[in-house]
Amino acid sequence: MLTYILQRLLSMLLSLFGVSLLVFFMVHLIPGDAALAILGERATEEALTELRQEMGLDKPLYHQYGAFLWNLAHLDLGRSFKTRQPVVDEIKRHFPATVELTIAAMVFATLFGMTAGIIAAVNRGKFWDYATMFGSLAGISMPIFWLGLMLILLFGYTFPILPSSQRLDAVLDLDVQHRTHFYLIDTLLSGNLTAFRSAVSHLILPAITLGTVPLAIIARMTRSSLLEVLNQPYIVTARAKGLPERSVILKHGLKNSMISVLTIIGLQFGYLMSGAILTEHIFSWPGLGSWLRASVEARDIRPIQGGVLFVAAVFMTVNLVVDLLYTYFDPRIRMGENA
Amino acid sequence: MNNRGRGILRRSASHKSAVVGASILLFFAILAVFAPLIATHDPREADVSARLKGWSADHYFGTDGVGRDIFSRIVYGSQVSLKVGIIAMTLSISAGALLGILAGYYGGWLDNVIMRLMDMMLPLPSILLAMVIVAILGTSLTNAIIAVSIVYIPQYARILRAAVLKIREQDYVTAARVIGASDFRILWNAILPNCVAPLIVQATLGMGEAILIAAGLSFLGLGAEVGEPEWGAMLNENRQLIRRAPWTVMTPGIAIFLTVLGFNLLGDALRDVLDPQLKR
């Protein structure tokens, strides 16, 4: 097991090295150069030269890449040109907002997706099966940026019961100490229940928006893998010995179909990051996605490089964790021993 | 058309979701081709005296903040979307297929280099990767299309490589090699025709995804130029008006949704018909 984890960590490091090459050379693919892209066509020659020096663009390529890696090893991703803040600090500030949103979306998607999948599998070929499957195809085809707008229209304006932007009411925000930048935790730590309720209500619409596509995918996957498992001889045995249907499905069926469902849930992270960029834009959610979008719009190179590397690292870590969780759900997989 | 093609067509026609999906796509294709005849107004012309009008006989889907006719913009938007889907898929399939076939057929270091390069792109979320490419190339619809095509190259490369690896060892390929066929001939006559089925399925589903991502880029302000009749850009322009004029954001979203749904319905059905093993 330990060898397996070490192997995986090593290959993850190698992949990250690859991504670092990709984001490093990306800067040199910009027509003109990065300084010109940041300052624009009308910048003076002096300003351009100064920025080139500041970014080290005047040095030879191998020197630049060496410096980039050296700084990376010291967790220094440079400074944003626009805000003058270190990129690492900006990631630290924006990442918790995205994690909070992503987790809320995933909880929503898993809960409702698995329920829908189970209902469809149990009622195979009947109305609820078709309804769920069509609903999930519609969910996969949904432009979530439109779904978000429609939710705002419905629950923000027509029936104004939920807030549709930011993470907390501005007035309440003043009373909350931001220790972790996870608002649900911060408001609780401050002992401010009103603020906590506000934070929860701010989370609902963005989470539904972001969770809809994963919900649809999880529902499909749960249905198909549960159907597969329900044909196995041990399910027949379980039924034959008179176990109640509920326990056959939930205990013997569901647990054994969890592996493929789990893979899909893990794979959703990449999608969630894509979706988060759109969702955060709609709901003015101050997370990593909004920040990256603004950086791309301003062609602010260092934040883009740092942000992309960071997202890739998080994605790989999540995948590793998912792989390790397999062993819990399927003890037959003993990784690293004969692989 | 040969017998096999006819069989596929017959099976598709009896498949409900194939019919529904194809009908939706046909509908949008007709909109795109006959846009000048169907549209009631110039999609780019602003008419300040007709700002923010609701649905009426004059403006079927109302007007936006500068008085442009939303119905006409949606009709012309179908041209943009189908163009995005078709060009992006053609580009990424060509590049992906070439890379995948080279990697699979020749193997060795070439395989390693190509596939490692593809692996580098995989841990990046598709919109993020597309955004980065737009950041490099600059904001425009053409660059958004290029970005989307690059994002999907790894998928096709993987499919083709896997298919080639499987087929390469078949007896008929060995036979072709024994009688002295050139590499090109083997690839073109023996291997490529056998990769077509998974490719068609993936391309159909991929076109829907490409349209969705390109619309998303435009929604983020990183795609189509301001004022162009592109569905995602329309949503972005009008989203501040959602409270005063909700109709401005309803119809463009429905158009995106239906188009993508059409591709997904058709793609799912084609998978059932062409590739029974892939049936999930």
Coordinates of C-alpha atoms in Angstrom, one line a residue:
Chain A
M1 CA 0.0 0.0 0.0
L2 CA 2.7 2.4 1.0
T3 CA 4.7 1.6 -2.1
Y4 CA 1.6 2.2 -4.2
I5 CA 1.1 5.7 -2.6
L6 CA 4.7 6.6 -3.1
Q7 CA 4.6 5.5 -6.8
R8 CA 1.5 7.5 -7.3
L9 CA 3.0 10.6 -5.6
L10 CA 6.0 10.3 -7.8
S11 CA 4.1 10.0 -11.0
M12 CA 1.9 12.9 -9.9
L13 CA 5.1 15.0 -9.4
L14 CA 6.2 14.1 -12.9
S15 CA 2.8 15.1 -14.4
L16 CA 3.0 18.4 -12.5
F17 CA 6.4 19.0 -13.9
G18 CA 4.8 18.5 -17.3
V19 CA 2.1 21.0 -16.6
S20 CA 4.7 23.5 -15.3
L21 CA 6.5 23.2 -18.7
L22 CA 3.1 23.8 -20.4
V23 CA 2.2 26.9 -18.4
F24 CA 5.8 28.3 -18.5
F25 CA 6.0 28.1 -22.3
M26 CA 2.5 29.3 -22.7
V27 CA 3.8 32.8 -21.8
H28 CA 6.3 32.6 -24.7
L29 CA 3.5 31.6 -27.2
I30 CA 1.8 35.0 -26.7
P31 CA 2.1 36.9 -30.0
G32 CA 4.4 39.9 -29.2
D33 CA 5.3 39.1 -25.7
A34 CA 3.7 38.9 -22.2
A35 CA 4.6 42.5 -21.4
L36 CA 2.9 43.8 -24.5
A37 CA -0.1 41.6 -23.7
I38 CA -0.4 43.1 -20.2
L39 CA 0.3 46.7 -21.0
G40 CA -1.5 46.8 -24.3
E41 CA -0.6 48.3 -27.7
R42 CA -0.3 51.9 -26.5
A43 CA 2.3 51.3 -23.8
T44 CA 5.6 53.2 -24.0
E45 CA 8.8 51.5 -24.8
E46 CA 10.2 52.4 -21.4
A47 CA 7.3 50.9 -19.6
L48 CA 7.6 47.7 -21.7
T49 CA 11.3 47.4 -21.0
E50 CA 10.8 47.9 -17.3
L51 CA 8.1 45.3 -17.1
R52 CA 10.2 42.9 -19.2
Q53 CA 13.0 43.3 -16.6
E54 CA 10.6 42.9 -13.7
M55 CA 9.2 39.7 -15.2
G56 CA 12.7 38.5 -16.2
L57 CA 11.7 38.3 -19.8
D58 CA 15.0 39.8 -20.9
K59 CA 16.9 36.7 -19.6
P60 CA 17.6 33.6 -21.7
L61 CA 14.9 31.0 -21.7
Y62 CA 16.6 28.2 -19.7
H63 CA 17.5 30.9 -17.0
Q64 CA 13.8 31.9 -16.9
Y65 CA 12.5 28.4 -16.6
G66 CA 15.2 27.6 -13.9
A67 CA 14.0 30.7 -11.9
F68 CA 10.4 29.6 -12.4
L69 CA 11.0 26.1 -11.0
W70 CA 13.2 27.5 -8.2
N71 CA 10.5 29.9 -7.1
L72 CA 7.9 27.1 -7.5
A73 CA 9.9 24.9 -5.2
H74 CA 9.7 27.7 -2.6
L75 CA 6.0 28.1 -3.3
D76 CA 6.5 31.5 -4.8
L77 CA 4.3 31.9 -7.9
G78 CA 5.2 35.6 -8.5
R79 CA 3.1 38.6 -8.2
S80 CA -0.1 39.7 -10.0
F81 CA 0.6 42.6 -12.2
K82 CA -2.9 44.0 -11.7
T83 CA -3.2 43.8 -7.9
R84 CA 0.4 43.7 -7.0
Q85 CA -0.4 40.8 -4.5
P86 CA 1.6 37.6 -4.4
V87 CA -0.2 35.0 -6.4
V88 CA 0.0 32.5 -3.5
D89 CA -1.8 34.9 -1.2
E90 CA -4.6 35.4 -3.8
I91 CA -5.0 31.6 -4.2
K92 CA -5.2 31.3 -0.4
R93 CA -7.9 33.9 -0.2
H94 CA -10.0 32.7 -3.1
F95 CA -9.6 28.9 -2.9
P96 CA -11.8 28.3 0.3
A97 CA -14.8 30.0 -1.4
T98 CA -14.5 27.6 -4.3
V99 CA -14.0 24.6 -2.1
E100 CA -17.1 25.5 0.0
L101 CA -19.1 25.9 -3.2
T102 CA -17.8 22.7 -4.7
I103 CA -18.5 20.6 -1.6
A104 CA -22.0 22.0 -1.3
A105 CA -22.6 21.2 -5.0
M106 CA -21.2 17.7 -4.7
V107 CA -23.3 16.9 -1.6
F108 CA -26.4 18.1 -3.5
A109 CA -25.4 16.2 -6.6
T110 CA -24.5 12.9 -4.8
L111 CA -27.6 12.9 -2.6
F112 CA -30.1 13.6 -5.3
G113 CA -28.2 11.8 -8.1
M114 CA -27.9 8.5 -6.2
T115 CA -31.5 8.7 -5.0
A116 CA -32.7 9.3 -8.6
G117 CA -30.4 6.5 -9.9
I118 CA -31.7 4.0 -7.3
I119 CA -35.3 4.9 -8.1
A120 CA -34.7 4.5 -11.8
A121 CA -33.0 1.1 -11.3
V122 CA -35.6 -0.3 -9.0
N123 CA -38.4 0.8 -11.5
R124 CA -36.5 -0.4 -14.6
G125 CA -38.5 0.1 -17.8
K126 CA -41.3 1.9 -16.0
F127 CA -42.3 5.6 -15.9
W128 CA -39.9 6.7 -13.3
D129 CA -37.0 5.1 -15.1
Y130 CA -37.7 6.9 -18.3
A131 CA -38.4 10.2 -16.4
T132 CA -35.1 10.0 -14.6
M133 CA -33.1 9.1 -17.6
F134 CA -34.6 11.9 -19.7
G135 CA -34.1 14.3 -16.8
S136 CA -30.5 13.3 -16.6
L137 CA -29.9 13.7 -20.3
A138 CA -31.5 17.2 -20.1
G139 CA -29.2 17.9 -17.1
I140 CA -26.1 17.0 -19.1
S141 CA -27.2 19.2 -21.9
M142 CA -27.9 22.2 -19.6
P143 CA -25.9 25.4 -20.1
I144 CA -25.4 26.0 -16.4
F145 CA -24.8 29.7 -16.9
W146 CA -28.4 29.9 -18.2
L147 CA -29.7 27.6 -15.4
G148 CA -28.1 29.9 -12.9
L149 CA -29.8 33.0 -14.4
M150 CA -33.1 31.2 -14.4
L151 CA -32.7 30.3 -10.7
I152 CA -31.9 33.9 -9.9
L153 CA -35.0 35.0 -11.8
L154 CA -37.2 32.5 -10.1
F155 CA -35.9 32.5 -6.5
G156 CA -34.2 35.9 -6.4
Y157 CA -36.8 38.1 -8.0
T158 CA -40.1 36.4 -8.8
F159 CA -40.2 34.7 -5.4
P160 CA -37.5 36.6 -3.5
I161 CA -36.6 34.0 -0.9
L162 CA -32.9 33.4 -1.7
P163 CA -30.0 35.7 -2.2
S164 CA -28.4 35.6 -5.6
S165 CA -24.9 37.1 -5.2
Q166 CA -21.9 37.2 -2.9
R167 CA -21.3 34.8 0.0
L168 CA -22.9 36.8 2.9
D169 CA -25.0 39.9 3.6
A170 CA -22.6 42.8 3.7
V171 CA -23.9 44.0 7.0
L172 CA -23.4 40.6 8.7
D173 CA -20.0 40.3 7.1
L174 CA -18.6 43.0 9.4
D175 CA -19.3 40.9 12.5
V176 CA -17.6 37.8 11.3
Q177 CA -13.9 37.1 11.8
H178 CA -12.5 35.5 8.7
R179 CA -10.1 32.9 10.2
T180 CA -10.5 30.1 7.7
H181 CA -12.3 31.9 4.8
F182 CA -14.8 29.0 4.8
Y183 CA -17.8 31.1 5.6
L184 CA -19.8 28.3 7.1
I185 CA -17.0 27.6 9.6
D186 CA -16.1 31.3 10.2
T187 CA -19.7 32.3 11.0
L188 CA -20.0 29.3 13.4
L189 CA -16.7 30.1 15.1
S190 CA -17.9 33.7 15.6
G191 CA -21.0 32.2 17.2
N192 CA -23.2 34.3 14.9
L193 CA -26.1 32.1 13.9
T194 CA -27.8 34.8 11.9
A195 CA -24.7 35.1 9.8
F196 CA -24.4 31.3 9.5
R197 CA -28.0 31.1 8.2
S198 CA -27.2 33.9 5.8
A199 CA -24.1 32.1 4.5
V200 CA -26.1 28.9 4.0
S201 CA -28.8 30.7 2.1
H202 CA -26.2 32.3 -0.1
L203 CA -24.8 28.9 -0.9
I204 CA -28.0 27.3 -2.1
L205 CA -28.5 28.7 -5.6
P206 CA -24.9 28.5 -6.7
A207 CA -24.7 24.9 -5.3
I208 CA -27.7 23.8 -7.3
T209 CA -26.4 25.5 -10.4
L210 CA -23.0 23.9 -10.1
G211 CA -24.4 20.5 -8.9
T212 CA -26.9 19.9 -11.7
V213 CA -24.6 18.3 -14.3
P214 CA -22.8 16.1 -11.8
L215 CA -26.3 15.1 -10.5
A216 CA -27.3 14.0 -13.9
I217 CA -24.1 12.0 -14.5
I218 CA -24.2 10.4 -11.0
A219 CA -27.9 9.4 -11.5
R220 CA -27.0 7.6 -14.8
M221 CA -24.0 5.9 -13.4
T222 CA -25.8 4.8 -10.2
R223 CA -28.6 3.3 -12.3
S224 CA -26.5 1.4 -14.7
S225 CA -24.1 0.0 -12.1
L226 CA -26.9 -0.9 -9.8
L227 CA -28.7 -2.7 -12.6
E228 CA -25.5 -4.6 -13.3
V229 CA -25.0 -5.7 -9.7
L230 CA -28.7 -6.6 -9.3
N231 CA -28.2 -9.4 -11.9
Q232 CA -25.5 -11.1 -9.8
P233 CA -26.0 -14.5 -8.2
Y234 CA -25.4 -13.1 -4.7
I235 CA -28.4 -10.8 -5.1
V236 CA -30.5 -13.8 -6.0
T237 CA -29.2 -15.6 -3.0
A238 CA -30.0 -12.6 -0.8
R239 CA -33.5 -12.5 -2.1
A240 CA -33.9 -16.2 -1.8
K241 CA -33.0 -16.3 1.8
G242 CA -35.8 -13.8 2.4
L243 CA -34.0 -10.5 3.1
P244 CA -36.3 -7.5 2.8
E245 CA -36.0 -5.9 -0.7
R246 CA -34.8 -2.7 1.0
S247 CA -31.8 -4.3 2.5
V248 CA -31.1 -6.3 -0.7
I249 CA -30.9 -3.0 -2.7
L250 CA -29.2 -0.7 -0.3
K251 CA -26.8 -3.1 1.5
H252 CA -25.9 -5.7 -1.0
G253 CA -26.7 -3.9 -4.2
L254 CA -25.6 -0.3 -3.6
K255 CA -22.4 -1.0 -1.7
N256 CA -21.1 -3.2 -4.5
S257 CA -22.0 -0.7 -7.1
M258 CA -20.3 2.1 -5.3
I259 CA -16.9 1.6 -7.0
S260 CA -18.0 2.9 -10.4
V261 CA -20.2 5.5 -8.8
L262 CA -17.2 6.7 -6.8
T263 CA -15.0 6.9 -9.8
I264 CA -17.5 9.1 -11.5
I265 CA -17.8 11.3 -8.4
G266 CA -14.1 11.7 -8.3
L267 CA -13.9 12.5 -12.0
Q268 CA -16.4 15.3 -11.5
F269 CA -13.8 17.5 -9.9
G270 CA -12.4 18.6 -13.2
Y271 CA -15.9 19.4 -14.4
L272 CA -16.7 21.2 -11.1
M273 CA -13.7 23.5 -11.7
S274 CA -15.0 24.3 -15.2
G275 CA -18.4 24.8 -13.8
A276 CA -17.2 26.9 -10.9
I277 CA -15.7 29.4 -13.3
L278 CA -19.1 29.9 -14.9
T279 CA -21.1 29.6 -11.6
E280 CA -18.9 32.1 -9.8
H281 CA -19.3 34.6 -12.7
I282 CA -23.1 34.4 -12.4
F283 CA -23.3 34.7 -8.7
S284 CA -20.4 37.2 -8.1
W285 CA -18.9 34.4 -6.0
P286 CA -15.4 35.6 -5.0
G287 CA -13.7 32.3 -5.6
L288 CA -10.8 30.9 -7.7
G289 CA -13.0 30.8 -10.8
S290 CA -13.9 34.5 -10.7
W291 CA -10.3 35.3 -10.0
L292 CA -8.9 33.2 -12.9
R293 CA -11.5 34.7 -15.3
A294 CA -10.5 38.2 -14.3
S295 CA -6.8 37.3 -14.7
V296 CA -7.4 35.9 -18.2
E297 CA -9.4 38.9 -19.1
A298 CA -6.5 41.2 -18.0
R299 CA -4.0 38.7 -19.5
D300 CA -2.3 38.9 -16.1
I301 CA 0.3 36.1 -16.7
R302 CA 1.6 35.1 -13.3
P303 CA -1.9 34.5 -11.7
I304 CA -2.9 32.4 -14.8
Q305 CA 0.3 30.3 -14.6
G306 CA 0.0 29.9 -10.8
G307 CA -3.8 29.2 -10.9
V308 CA -3.5 26.6 -13.7
L309 CA -0.7 24.7 -11.9
F310 CA -2.6 24.9 -8.6
V311 CA -5.9 23.5 -10.2
A312 CA -3.9 20.7 -11.8
A313 CA -2.3 19.8 -8.5
V314 CA -5.7 19.7 -6.7
F315 CA -7.2 17.6 -9.5
M316 CA -4.4 15.0 -9.3
T317 CA -4.7 14.9 -5.5
V318 CA -8.4 14.3 -5.6
N319 CA -7.9 11.5 -8.1
L320 CA -5.3 9.9 -5.8
V321 CA -7.7 10.1 -2.8
V322 CA -10.5 8.5 -4.9
D323 CA -8.2 5.6 -6.0
L324 CA -7.3 5.0 -2.4
L325 CA -10.9 4.9 -1.4
Y326 CA -11.4 2.0 -3.8
T327 CA -9.7 -0.3 -1.4
Y328 CA -12.3 0.4 1.2
F329 CA -15.2 -0.4 -1.2
D330 CA -13.5 -3.3 -2.9
P331 CA -11.1 -5.1 -0.7
R332 CA -10.2 -7.3 -3.7
I333 CA -8.2 -4.4 -5.0
R334 CA -4.9 -4.5 -3.1
M335 CA -2.9 -2.0 -4.9
G336 CA 0.8 -2.1 -5.5
E337 CA 1.3 -5.7 -4.3
N338 CA 1.2 -7.3 -7.7
A339 CA 0.6 -4.3 -10.0
Chain B
M1 CA -25.2 3.1 -50.0
N2 CA -24.1 -0.4 -49.1
N3 CA -26.1 -2.9 -47.0
R4 CA -24.4 -2.1 -43.8
G5 CA -25.1 1.6 -44.1
R6 CA -28.7 0.9 -44.8
G7 CA -29.0 -1.3 -41.8
I8 CA -27.5 1.3 -39.6
L9 CA -29.9 3.9 -41.0
R10 CA -32.9 1.6 -40.4
R11 CA -31.9 0.8 -36.8
S12 CA -31.4 4.5 -36.1
A13 CA -34.7 5.4 -37.6
S14 CA -36.5 3.0 -35.2
H15 CA -34.6 4.5 -32.3
K16 CA -36.8 7.2 -30.7
S17 CA -34.1 9.3 -29.3
A18 CA -32.2 9.3 -32.6
V19 CA -35.3 10.6 -34.3
V20 CA -36.0 13.3 -31.7
G21 CA -32.3 14.4 -31.7
A22 CA -32.0 14.4 -35.4
S23 CA -35.2 16.4 -35.7
I24 CA -34.0 19.1 -33.3
L25 CA -30.7 19.4 -35.2
L26 CA -32.4 19.5 -38.5
F27 CA -34.6 22.3 -37.2
F28 CA -31.6 24.4 -36.2
A29 CA -29.8 23.5 -39.4
I30 CA -32.8 24.9 -41.3
L31 CA -32.7 28.0 -39.2
A32 CA -29.0 28.5 -39.9
V33 CA -29.3 27.9 -43.7
F34 CA -32.4 30.0 -44.2
A35 CA -31.6 32.7 -41.6
P36 CA -31.9 35.6 -44.0
L37 CA -35.4 34.4 -45.0
I38 CA -36.6 33.5 -41.5
A39 CA -35.3 36.5 -39.5
T40 CA -37.6 39.4 -39.3
H41 CA -35.0 42.1 -38.5
D42 CA -31.3 42.8 -39.0
P43 CA -29.7 40.9 -36.1
R44 CA -27.1 43.6 -35.5
E45 CA -29.3 46.7 -36.0
A46 CA -30.1 48.6 -32.8
D47 CA -33.3 50.5 -32.7
V48 CA -33.4 52.7 -29.6
S49 CA -37.0 53.5 -30.0
A50 CA -37.9 49.8 -29.6
R51 CA -35.8 49.1 -26.5
L52 CA -36.8 46.3 -24.1
K53 CA -40.1 45.4 -25.7
G54 CA -41.8 42.2 -24.6
W55 CA -43.0 39.4 -26.9
S56 CA -45.3 40.7 -29.6
A57 CA -46.3 40.1 -33.2
D58 CA -43.6 42.6 -34.3
H59 CA -40.8 41.1 -32.2
Y60 CA -41.6 37.5 -31.5
F61 CA -39.1 37.2 -28.7
G62 CA -39.0 40.9 -27.7
T63 CA -36.0 43.2 -28.0
D64 CA -32.9 43.7 -25.9
G65 CA -31.3 46.7 -24.2
V66 CA -30.5 48.5 -27.4
G67 CA -33.6 47.5 -29.3
R68 CA -32.2 44.6 -31.3
D69 CA -34.7 41.9 -32.3
I70 CA -34.0 38.8 -30.2
F71 CA -35.8 36.4 -32.5
S72 CA -33.6 37.4 -35.4
R73 CA -30.5 37.2 -33.2
I74 CA -31.4 33.7 -32.2
V75 CA -32.0 32.7 -35.8
Y76 CA -28.6 34.0 -36.8
G77 CA -27.0 32.6 -33.6
S78 CA -27.8 29.1 -34.9
Q79 CA -25.3 29.8 -37.8
V80 CA -22.6 30.7 -35.2
S81 CA -23.3 27.7 -33.0
L82 CA -23.3 25.1 -35.8
K83 CA -20.2 26.7 -37.3
V84 CA -18.5 26.4 -33.9
G85 CA -19.5 22.8 -33.5
I86 CA -18.6 21.7 -36.9
I87 CA -15.2 23.5 -37.3
A88 CA -14.1 22.7 -33.8
M89 CA -14.9 19.0 -34.2
T90 CA -13.3 18.8 -37.6
L91 CA -10.1 20.4 -36.3
S92 CA -9.8 18.4 -33.2
I93 CA -10.7 15.1 -34.9
S94 CA -8.2 15.6 -37.6
A95 CA -5.4 16.5 -35.2
G96 CA -6.5 13.9 -32.6
A97 CA -6.9 11.2 -35.2
L98 CA -3.5 11.9 -36.7
L99 CA -1.7 11.9 -33.4
G100 CA -3.6 8.8 -32.1
I101 CA -2.9 6.8 -35.2
L102 CA 0.8 7.7 -35.3
A103 CA 1.1 6.8 -31.6
G104 CA -0.8 3.6 -31.9
Y105 CA 0.6 2.3 -35.2
Y106 CA 4.3 3.2 -34.7
G107 CA 4.4 2.9 -30.9
G108 CA 7.8 3.3 -29.2
W109 CA 9.2 6.7 -28.4
L110 CA 6.7 8.4 -30.7
D111 CA 3.8 6.9 -28.8
N112 CA 5.4 8.0 -25.5
V113 CA 6.0 11.6 -26.5
I114 CA 2.5 12.0 -28.0
M115 CA 0.6 10.4 -25.2
R116 CA 2.6 12.1 -22.4
L117 CA 1.8 15.4 -24.1
M118 CA -1.9 14.5 -24.2
D119 CA -1.7 13.5 -20.5
M120 CA -0.4 16.9 -19.6
M121 CA -3.6 18.4 -20.9
L122 CA -6.0 16.0 -19.2
P123 CA -5.8 17.3 -15.6
L124 CA -6.9 20.7 -16.7
P125 CA -10.6 21.5 -16.7
S126 CA -11.8 22.1 -20.2
I127 CA -13.0 25.6 -19.8
L128 CA -9.8 26.6 -17.9
L129 CA -7.6 25.2 -20.7
A130 CA -9.7 27.0 -23.3
M131 CA -9.5 30.2 -21.3
V132 CA -5.7 29.9 -21.1
I133 CA -5.5 29.4 -24.9
V134 CA -7.7 32.4 -25.4
A135 CA -5.5 34.4 -23.0
I136 CA -2.5 33.5 -25.3
L137 CA -4.3 34.2 -28.6
G138 CA -6.5 37.1 -27.6
T139 CA -10.3 37.3 -27.3
S140 CA -12.3 36.5 -30.4
L141 CA -14.7 33.9 -31.7
T142 CA -12.1 32.3 -34.0
N143 CA -9.7 32.0 -31.1
A144 CA -12.5 30.5 -29.0
I145 CA -13.0 27.9 -31.7
I146 CA -9.3 27.1 -31.9
A147 CA -9.2 26.8 -28.1
V148 CA -12.1 24.4 -28.0
S149 CA -10.6 22.3 -30.7
I150 CA -7.3 22.0 -28.9
V151 CA -9.1 21.0 -25.7
Y152 CA -10.7 18.0 -27.3
I153 CA -7.6 16.7 -29.2
P154 CA -6.5 14.3 -26.3
Q155 CA -9.9 12.6 -26.3
Y156 CA -9.7 11.7 -30.0
A157 CA -6.1 10.8 -29.8
R158 CA -6.9 8.3 -27.1
I159 CA -9.8 6.7 -28.9
L160 CA -7.9 6.3 -32.1
R161 CA -4.8 5.0 -30.4
A162 CA -6.8 2.4 -28.5
A163 CA -8.6 1.4 -31.7
V164 CA -5.4 1.1 -33.7
L165 CA -3.7 -1.0 -31.0
K166 CA -6.5 -3.4 -31.1
I167 CA -6.8 -3.7 -34.9
R168 CA -3.0 -3.7 -35.5
E169 CA -2.6 -7.3 -34.3
Q170 CA -5.5 -8.7 -36.4
D171 CA -4.8 -11.3 -39.0
Y172 CA -5.9 -9.2 -41.9
V173 CA -3.5 -6.4 -41.0
T174 CA -0.7 -8.9 -40.8
A175 CA -1.8 -10.4 -44.2
A176 CA -1.8 -6.9 -45.7
R177 CA 1.7 -6.4 -44.4
V178 CA 2.9 -9.8 -45.7
I179 CA 1.7 -9.0 -49.3
G180 CA 3.8 -5.8 -49.0
A181 CA 1.2 -3.0 -48.5
S182 CA 2.7 0.3 -47.5
D183 CA 2.1 1.8 -44.0
F184 CA -0.1 4.4 -45.5
R185 CA -2.2 1.8 -47.4
I186 CA -2.6 -0.4 -44.3
L187 CA -3.7 2.6 -42.2
W188 CA -6.0 3.9 -44.8
N189 CA -7.6 0.7 -46.0
A190 CA -7.4 -1.7 -43.1
I191 CA -7.3 0.3 -39.9
L192 CA -9.2 3.6 -40.4
P193 CA -12.5 2.1 -41.6
N194 CA -12.6 0.1 -38.4
C195 CA -12.1 3.2 -36.2
V196 CA -15.1 5.0 -37.7
A197 CA -17.8 3.8 -35.4
P198 CA -16.4 5.0 -32.1
L199 CA -15.3 8.2 -33.8
I200 CA -18.8 9.1 -35.1
V201 CA -20.3 8.5 -31.6
Q202 CA -17.7 10.6 -29.9
A203 CA -17.9 13.4 -32.6
T204 CA -21.6 13.7 -32.2
L205 CA -21.4 14.0 -28.4
G206 CA -18.4 16.2 -28.8
M207 CA -20.1 18.7 -31.0
G208 CA -22.7 19.3 -28.3
E209 CA -19.9 19.8 -25.8
A210 CA -18.0 22.1 -28.0
I211 CA -21.0 24.3 -28.6
L212 CA -21.6 24.4 -24.8
I213 CA -18.0 25.4 -24.0
A214 CA -17.8 28.0 -26.8
A215 CA -21.1 29.5 -25.5
G216 CA -19.6 29.4 -22.0
L217 CA -16.5 31.3 -23.2
S218 CA -18.6 33.9 -24.8
F219 CA -20.7 34.1 -21.7
L220 CA -17.5 34.9 -19.8
G221 CA -16.7 37.6 -22.2
L222 CA -13.9 35.5 -23.7
G223 CA -15.4 34.5 -27.0
A224 CA -17.7 36.2 -29.5
E225 CA -17.2 39.9 -29.9
V226 CA -19.7 42.3 -28.3
G227 CA -22.8 42.8 -30.3
E228 CA -22.4 39.6 -32.4
P229 CA -25.5 37.4 -32.4
E230 CA -24.0 34.5 -30.4
W231 CA -26.2 32.8 -27.8
G232 CA -23.7 32.8 -25.0
A233 CA -22.7 36.4 -25.6
M234 CA -26.4 37.4 -25.7
L235 CA -26.8 35.9 -22.2
N236 CA -23.8 37.8 -21.0
E237 CA -25.0 41.1 -22.5
N238 CA -28.5 40.8 -21.2
R239 CA -27.9 39.3 -17.7
Q240 CA -28.0 42.7 -16.0
L241 CA -31.5 43.2 -17.5
I242 CA -32.8 39.9 -16.0
R243 CA -35.1 41.7 -13.5
R244 CA -36.5 44.3 -15.9
A245 CA -36.6 42.2 -19.1
P246 CA -36.5 38.5 -18.3
W247 CA -37.3 37.6 -21.9
T248 CA -33.9 38.8 -23.0
V249 CA -32.2 35.9 -21.2
M250 CA -34.8 33.1 -21.6
T251 CA -34.7 32.3 -25.3
P252 CA -30.9 32.3 -25.9
G253 CA -30.5 29.7 -23.1
I254 CA -33.3 27.5 -24.5
A255 CA -31.6 27.6 -27.9
I256 CA -28.3 26.4 -26.5
F257 CA -30.0 23.8 -24.4
L258 CA -32.0 22.4 -27.3
T259 CA -29.0 22.2 -29.6
V260 CA -26.9 20.4 -27.1
L261 CA -29.7 18.1 -26.2
G262 CA -30.1 17.3 -29.9
F263 CA -26.5 16.2 -30.2
N264 CA -26.6 14.2 -27.0
L265 CA -29.8 12.4 -28.0
L266 CA -28.4 11.5 -31.4
G267 CA -25.0 10.6 -30.0
D268 CA -26.5 8.3 -27.3
A269 CA -28.6 6.6 -30.0
L270 CA -25.7 6.2 -32.4
R271 CA -23.7 4.6 -29.6
D272 CA -26.5 2.0 -29.1
V273 CA -26.7 1.3 -32.8
L274 CA -23.1 1.4 -33.9
D275 CA -21.3 0.1 -30.9
P276 CA -23.4 -2.4 -28.9
Q277 CA -20.4 -3.1 -26.7
L278 CA -20.3 0.4 -25.5
K279 CA -23.9 0.3 -24.4
R280 CA -24.2 1.4 -20.8

